[in-house]
Short mmCIF file of C-alpha atoms in Angstrom, two decimals:
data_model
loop_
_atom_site.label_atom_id
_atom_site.label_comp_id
_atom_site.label_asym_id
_atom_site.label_seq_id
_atom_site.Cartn_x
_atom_site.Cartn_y
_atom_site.Cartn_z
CA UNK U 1 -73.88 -23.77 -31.28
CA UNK U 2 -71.24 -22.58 -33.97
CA UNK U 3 -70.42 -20.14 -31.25
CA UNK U 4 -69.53 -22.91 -28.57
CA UNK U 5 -67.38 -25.03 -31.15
CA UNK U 6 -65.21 -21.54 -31.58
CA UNK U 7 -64.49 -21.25 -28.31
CA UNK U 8 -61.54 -23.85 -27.21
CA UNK U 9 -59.69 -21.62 -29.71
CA UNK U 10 -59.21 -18.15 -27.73
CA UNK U 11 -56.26 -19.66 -24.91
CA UNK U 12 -54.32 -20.82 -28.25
CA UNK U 13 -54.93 -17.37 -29.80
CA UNK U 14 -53.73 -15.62 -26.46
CA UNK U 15 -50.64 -18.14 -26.27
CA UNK U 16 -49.27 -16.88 -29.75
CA UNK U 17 -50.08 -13.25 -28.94
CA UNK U 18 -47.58 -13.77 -25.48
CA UNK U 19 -44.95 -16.12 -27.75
CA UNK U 20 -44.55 -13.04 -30.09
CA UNK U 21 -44.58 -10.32 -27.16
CA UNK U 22 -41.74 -12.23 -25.50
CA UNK U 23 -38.90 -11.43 -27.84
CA UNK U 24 -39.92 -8.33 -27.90
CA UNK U 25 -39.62 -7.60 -24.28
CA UNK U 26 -36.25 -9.66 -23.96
CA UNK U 27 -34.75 -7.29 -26.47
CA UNK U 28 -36.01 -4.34 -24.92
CA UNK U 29 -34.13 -5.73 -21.47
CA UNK U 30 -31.40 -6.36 -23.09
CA UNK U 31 -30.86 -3.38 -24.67
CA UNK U 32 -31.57 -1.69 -21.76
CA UNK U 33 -28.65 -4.08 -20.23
CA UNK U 34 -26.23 -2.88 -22.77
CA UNK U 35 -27.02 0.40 -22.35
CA UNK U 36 -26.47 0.56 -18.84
CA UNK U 37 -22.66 -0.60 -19.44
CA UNK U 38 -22.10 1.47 -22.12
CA UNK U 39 -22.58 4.37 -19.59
CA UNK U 40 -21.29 2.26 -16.57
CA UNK U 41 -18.01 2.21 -18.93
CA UNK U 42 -18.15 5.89 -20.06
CA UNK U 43 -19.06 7.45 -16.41
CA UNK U 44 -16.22 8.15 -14.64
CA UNK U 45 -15.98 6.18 -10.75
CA UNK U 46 -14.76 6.69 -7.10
CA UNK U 47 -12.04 4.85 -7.66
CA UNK U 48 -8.23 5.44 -8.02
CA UNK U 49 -5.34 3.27 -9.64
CA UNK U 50 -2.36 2.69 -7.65
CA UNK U 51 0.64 1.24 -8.60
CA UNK U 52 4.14 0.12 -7.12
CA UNK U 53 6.08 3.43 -6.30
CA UNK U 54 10.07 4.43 -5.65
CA UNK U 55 11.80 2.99 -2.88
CA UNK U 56 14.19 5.25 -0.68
CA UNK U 57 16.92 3.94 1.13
CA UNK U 58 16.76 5.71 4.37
CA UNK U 59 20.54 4.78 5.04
CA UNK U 60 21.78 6.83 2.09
CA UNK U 61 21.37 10.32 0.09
CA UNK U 62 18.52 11.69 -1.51
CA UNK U 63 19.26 14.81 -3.88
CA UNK U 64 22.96 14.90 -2.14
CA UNK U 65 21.90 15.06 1.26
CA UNK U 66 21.87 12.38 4.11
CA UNK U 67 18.19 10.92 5.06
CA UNK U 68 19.11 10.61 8.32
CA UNK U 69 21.31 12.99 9.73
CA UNK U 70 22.16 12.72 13.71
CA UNK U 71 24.05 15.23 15.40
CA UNK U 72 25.27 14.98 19.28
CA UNK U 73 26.45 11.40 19.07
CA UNK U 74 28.84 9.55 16.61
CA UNK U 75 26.99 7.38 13.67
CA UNK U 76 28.46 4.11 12.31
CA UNK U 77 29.49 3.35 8.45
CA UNK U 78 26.88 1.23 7.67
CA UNK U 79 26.62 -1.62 4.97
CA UNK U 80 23.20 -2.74 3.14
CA UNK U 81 20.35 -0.77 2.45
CA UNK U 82 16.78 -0.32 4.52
CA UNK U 83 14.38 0.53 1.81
CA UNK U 84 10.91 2.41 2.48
CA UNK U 85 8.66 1.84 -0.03
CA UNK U 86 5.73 3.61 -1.33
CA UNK U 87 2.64 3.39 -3.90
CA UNK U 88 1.48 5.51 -6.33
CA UNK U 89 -1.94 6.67 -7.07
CA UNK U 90 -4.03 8.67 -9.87
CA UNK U 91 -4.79 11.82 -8.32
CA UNK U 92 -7.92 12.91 -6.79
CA UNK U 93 -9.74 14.36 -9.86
CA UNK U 94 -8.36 11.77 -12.71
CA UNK U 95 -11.04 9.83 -14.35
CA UNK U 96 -11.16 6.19 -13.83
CA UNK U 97 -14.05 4.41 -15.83
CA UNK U 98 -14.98 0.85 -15.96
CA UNK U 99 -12.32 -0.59 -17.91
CA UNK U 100 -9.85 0.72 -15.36
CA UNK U 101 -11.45 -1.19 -12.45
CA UNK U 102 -12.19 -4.61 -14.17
CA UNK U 103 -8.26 -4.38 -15.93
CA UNK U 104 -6.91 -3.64 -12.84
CA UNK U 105 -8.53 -6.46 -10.71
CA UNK U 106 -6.88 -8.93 -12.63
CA UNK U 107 -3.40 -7.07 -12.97
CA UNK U 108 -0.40 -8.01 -10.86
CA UNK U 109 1.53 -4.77 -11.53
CA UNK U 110 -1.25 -2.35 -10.00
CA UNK U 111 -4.72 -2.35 -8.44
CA UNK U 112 -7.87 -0.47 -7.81
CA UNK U 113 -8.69 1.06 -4.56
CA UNK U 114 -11.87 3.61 -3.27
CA UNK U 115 -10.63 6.82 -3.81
CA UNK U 116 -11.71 7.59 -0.10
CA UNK U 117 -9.50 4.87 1.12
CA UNK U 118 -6.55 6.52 -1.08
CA UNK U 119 -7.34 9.90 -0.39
CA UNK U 120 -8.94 10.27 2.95
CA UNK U 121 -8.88 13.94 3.64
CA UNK U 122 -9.05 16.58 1.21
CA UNK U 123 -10.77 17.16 -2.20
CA UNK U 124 -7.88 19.17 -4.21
CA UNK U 125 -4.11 18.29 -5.07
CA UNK U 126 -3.22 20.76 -2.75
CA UNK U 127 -5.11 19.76 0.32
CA UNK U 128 -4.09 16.09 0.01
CA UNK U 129 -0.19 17.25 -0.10
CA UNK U 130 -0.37 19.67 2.51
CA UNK U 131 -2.21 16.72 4.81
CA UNK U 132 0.17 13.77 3.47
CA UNK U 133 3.54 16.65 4.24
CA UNK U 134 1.75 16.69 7.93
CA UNK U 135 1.32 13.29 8.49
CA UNK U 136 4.98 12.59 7.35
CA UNK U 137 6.26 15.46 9.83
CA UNK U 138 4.04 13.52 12.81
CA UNK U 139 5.93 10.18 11.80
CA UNK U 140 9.37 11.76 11.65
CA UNK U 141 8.60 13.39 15.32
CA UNK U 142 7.47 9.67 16.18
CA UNK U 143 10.15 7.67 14.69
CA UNK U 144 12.88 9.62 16.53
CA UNK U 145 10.88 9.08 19.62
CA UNK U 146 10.80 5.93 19.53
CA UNK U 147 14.37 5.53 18.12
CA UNK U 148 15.89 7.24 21.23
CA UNK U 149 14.11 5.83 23.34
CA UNK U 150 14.49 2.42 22.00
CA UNK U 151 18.24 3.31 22.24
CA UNK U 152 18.12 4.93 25.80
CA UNK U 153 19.58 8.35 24.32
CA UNK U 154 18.37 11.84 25.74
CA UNK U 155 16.67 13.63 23.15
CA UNK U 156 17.94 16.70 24.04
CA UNK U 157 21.94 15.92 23.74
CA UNK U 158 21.37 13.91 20.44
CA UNK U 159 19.52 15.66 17.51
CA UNK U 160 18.60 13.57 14.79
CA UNK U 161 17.08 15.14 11.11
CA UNK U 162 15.57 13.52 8.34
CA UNK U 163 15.08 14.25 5.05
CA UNK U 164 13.04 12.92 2.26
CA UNK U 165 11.25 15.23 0.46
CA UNK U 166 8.50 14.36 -2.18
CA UNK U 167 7.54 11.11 0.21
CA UNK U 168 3.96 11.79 2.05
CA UNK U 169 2.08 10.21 4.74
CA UNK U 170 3.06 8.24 7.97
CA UNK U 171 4.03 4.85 6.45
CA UNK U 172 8.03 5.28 6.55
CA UNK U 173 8.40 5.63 10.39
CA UNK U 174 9.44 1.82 10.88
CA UNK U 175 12.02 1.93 8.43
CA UNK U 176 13.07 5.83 9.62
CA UNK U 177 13.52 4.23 13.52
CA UNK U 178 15.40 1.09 12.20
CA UNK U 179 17.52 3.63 10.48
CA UNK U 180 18.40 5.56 13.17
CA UNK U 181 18.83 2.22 15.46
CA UNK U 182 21.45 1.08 12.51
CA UNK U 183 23.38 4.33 12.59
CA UNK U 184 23.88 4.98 16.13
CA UNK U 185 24.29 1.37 17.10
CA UNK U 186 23.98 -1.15 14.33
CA UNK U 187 23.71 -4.95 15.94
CA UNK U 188 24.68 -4.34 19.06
CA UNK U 189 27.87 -6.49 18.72
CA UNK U 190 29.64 -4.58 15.92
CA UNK U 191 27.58 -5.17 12.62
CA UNK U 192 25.05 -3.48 10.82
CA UNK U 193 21.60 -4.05 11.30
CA UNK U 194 20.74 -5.12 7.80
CA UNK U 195 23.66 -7.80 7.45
CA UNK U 196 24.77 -6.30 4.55
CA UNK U 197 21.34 -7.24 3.11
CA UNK U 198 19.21 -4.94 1.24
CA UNK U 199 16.15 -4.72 3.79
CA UNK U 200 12.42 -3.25 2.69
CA UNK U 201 9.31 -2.80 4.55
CA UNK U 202 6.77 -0.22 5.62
CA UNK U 203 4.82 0.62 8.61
CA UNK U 204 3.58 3.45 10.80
CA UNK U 205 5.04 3.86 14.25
CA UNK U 206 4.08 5.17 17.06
CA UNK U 207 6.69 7.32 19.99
CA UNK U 208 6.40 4.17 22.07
CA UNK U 209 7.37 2.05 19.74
CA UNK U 210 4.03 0.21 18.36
CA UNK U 211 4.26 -0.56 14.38
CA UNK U 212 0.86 -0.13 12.81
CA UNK U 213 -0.93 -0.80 9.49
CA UNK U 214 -0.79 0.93 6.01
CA UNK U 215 -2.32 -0.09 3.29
CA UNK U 216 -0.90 -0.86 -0.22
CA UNK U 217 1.53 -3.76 0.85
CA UNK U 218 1.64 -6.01 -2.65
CA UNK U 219 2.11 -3.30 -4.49
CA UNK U 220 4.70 -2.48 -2.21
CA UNK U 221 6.10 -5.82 -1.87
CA UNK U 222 6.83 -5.78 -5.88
CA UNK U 223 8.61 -2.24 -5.42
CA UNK U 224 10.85 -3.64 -2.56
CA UNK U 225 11.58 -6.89 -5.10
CA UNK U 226 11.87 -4.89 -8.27
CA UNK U 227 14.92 -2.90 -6.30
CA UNK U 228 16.82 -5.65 -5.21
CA UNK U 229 15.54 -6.21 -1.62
CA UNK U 230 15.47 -9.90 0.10
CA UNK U 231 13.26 -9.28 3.18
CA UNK U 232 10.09 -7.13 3.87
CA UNK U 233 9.26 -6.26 6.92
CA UNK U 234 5.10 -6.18 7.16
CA UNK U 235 3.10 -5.18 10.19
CA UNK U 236 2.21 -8.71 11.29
CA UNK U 237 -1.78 -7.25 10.56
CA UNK U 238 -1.11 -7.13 7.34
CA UNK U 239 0.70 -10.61 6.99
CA UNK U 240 -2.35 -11.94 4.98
CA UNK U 241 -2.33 -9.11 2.15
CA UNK U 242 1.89 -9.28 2.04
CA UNK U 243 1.17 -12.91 1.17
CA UNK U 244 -0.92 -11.93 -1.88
CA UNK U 245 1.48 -12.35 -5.49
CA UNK U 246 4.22 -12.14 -3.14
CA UNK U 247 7.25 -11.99 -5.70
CA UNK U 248 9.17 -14.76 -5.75
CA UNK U 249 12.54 -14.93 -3.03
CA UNK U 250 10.88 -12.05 -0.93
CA UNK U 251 10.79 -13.46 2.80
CA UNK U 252 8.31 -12.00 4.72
CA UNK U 253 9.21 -10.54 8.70
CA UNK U 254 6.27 -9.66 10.54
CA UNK U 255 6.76 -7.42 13.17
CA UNK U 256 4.74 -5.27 15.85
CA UNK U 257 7.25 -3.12 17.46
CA UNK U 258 10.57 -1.60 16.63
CA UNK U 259 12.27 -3.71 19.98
CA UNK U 260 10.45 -7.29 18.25
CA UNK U 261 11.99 -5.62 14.87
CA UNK U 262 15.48 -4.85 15.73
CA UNK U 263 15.80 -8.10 17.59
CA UNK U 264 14.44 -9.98 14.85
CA UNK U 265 16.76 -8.05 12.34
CA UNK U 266 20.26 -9.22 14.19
CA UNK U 267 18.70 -12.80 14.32
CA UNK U 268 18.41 -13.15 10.94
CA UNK U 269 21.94 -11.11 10.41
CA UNK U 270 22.75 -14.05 12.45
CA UNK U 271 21.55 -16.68 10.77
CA UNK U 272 19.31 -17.79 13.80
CA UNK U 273 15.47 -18.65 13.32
CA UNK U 274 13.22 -15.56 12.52
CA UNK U 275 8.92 -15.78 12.18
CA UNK U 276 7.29 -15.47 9.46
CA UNK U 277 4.07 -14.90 8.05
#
């Protein structure tokens, strides 16, 4: 019988043994939590840190020497400035850790991309500037293309060159073709392209004309603000991310081709209605 009036007593016995096990094991996870971002903030991660880069004003000189140089046909004196912008990026093998990432999701002045997405092709410093050098010479070829043809001008009794070295990738062939457009016939009725404005933007083009995508465009955005410009032109796909911390008195002009761009270009010169994102 003493046996049987001990027994209601074993569940409270097991209850305290689980109440002091508890703590125990919610300080082991939580160390183990901690631990885990101590290395998560130590390890270095796929990412890279881009930032707003130089602008270029295709128009004008770089290292004494025209961008755009056009020989076969006579070239206007042009007023304002069509910018091309660019990014910048830590390079393929630079260490980004934690910190990096989380400081740079809430900065304005610079963000945090996939290193694949920034660096697509290639592994060393040398293979990514050897493939950004090619895709620039592909865009040159195209922007011409399409510039001449825009224009109606045979390619092979007007040559046009450009320069700009130390700029990679496809992403200044709008802004190449609009310079070209500007030089050899401004308007259309006389005036320059720009309106004396200092224009910016950024887009790929294609020979026939089609503006395509790029990548980087509010970090670009703040470059084309930061140098004085009051219009970006933005691949209308890429409206959405232009609108992102757009800087303030930067109008947007979405565009699609170089025809829809030029045309859009002498309306606002004009003062007439233009779209907008």
């Amino acid at each position: 019988m003493p046996a049987a009036k001990n027994a209601p007593e074993a569940p409270a016995a097991a209850q305290q043994s689980r109440g002091r096990r508890r703590p125990l094991l919610l300080a082991l996870c939580g160390a183990l939590v901690v631990a885990l971002f101590a290395v998560a903030a130590i390890a270095p991660l796929p990412f890279s840190v881009t930032y707003p880069g130089s602008t270029a004003d295709v128009l004008g000189e770089t290292d004494g020497e025209p961008v755009i140089t056009v020989s076969g046909a006579p070239v206007r004196e042009t007023e304002g400035e069509l910018l091309l912008t660019t990014i910048v990026a830590t390079g393929p093998d630079a260490t980004v850790r934690l910190g990096d990432v989380i400081s740079g999701y809430f900065a304005d002045d610079r963000a945090v991309m996939p290193r694949a997405s920034v660096y697509p092709v290639g592994d060393s410093t040398n293979e990514i500037r050897e493939h950004n050098a090619e895709q620039m010479r592909e865009s040159q070829d195209a922007a011409v293309a399409a510039a001449l043809d825009y224009l109606g001008v045979d390619g092979s009794e007007v040559s046009v060159e450009l320069n700009l070295p130390r700029v990679g990738g496809p992403s200044a062939g709008l802004l190449f073709s609009l310079g070209i457009v500007d030089l050899l016939q401004g308007d259309g009725r006389g005036g320059d392209l720009t309106g004396g404005q200092v224009i910016a933007g950024t887009g790929t083009i294609e020979a026939d004309g089609t503006v395509g995508p790029v990548g980087g465009v509010p970090l670009k955005t703040r470059a084309a603000a930061r140098d004085g410009a009051s219009v970006f032109l933005v691949p209308r796909d890429e409206c959405t991310d232009a609108q992102a911390d757009l800087p303030e008195g930067l109008r947007l002009l979405p565009v699609t081709t170089l025809s829809g761009a030029v045309e859009d270009l002498r309306a606002l010169a004009a003062g007439e209605p233009v779209p907008t994102c």
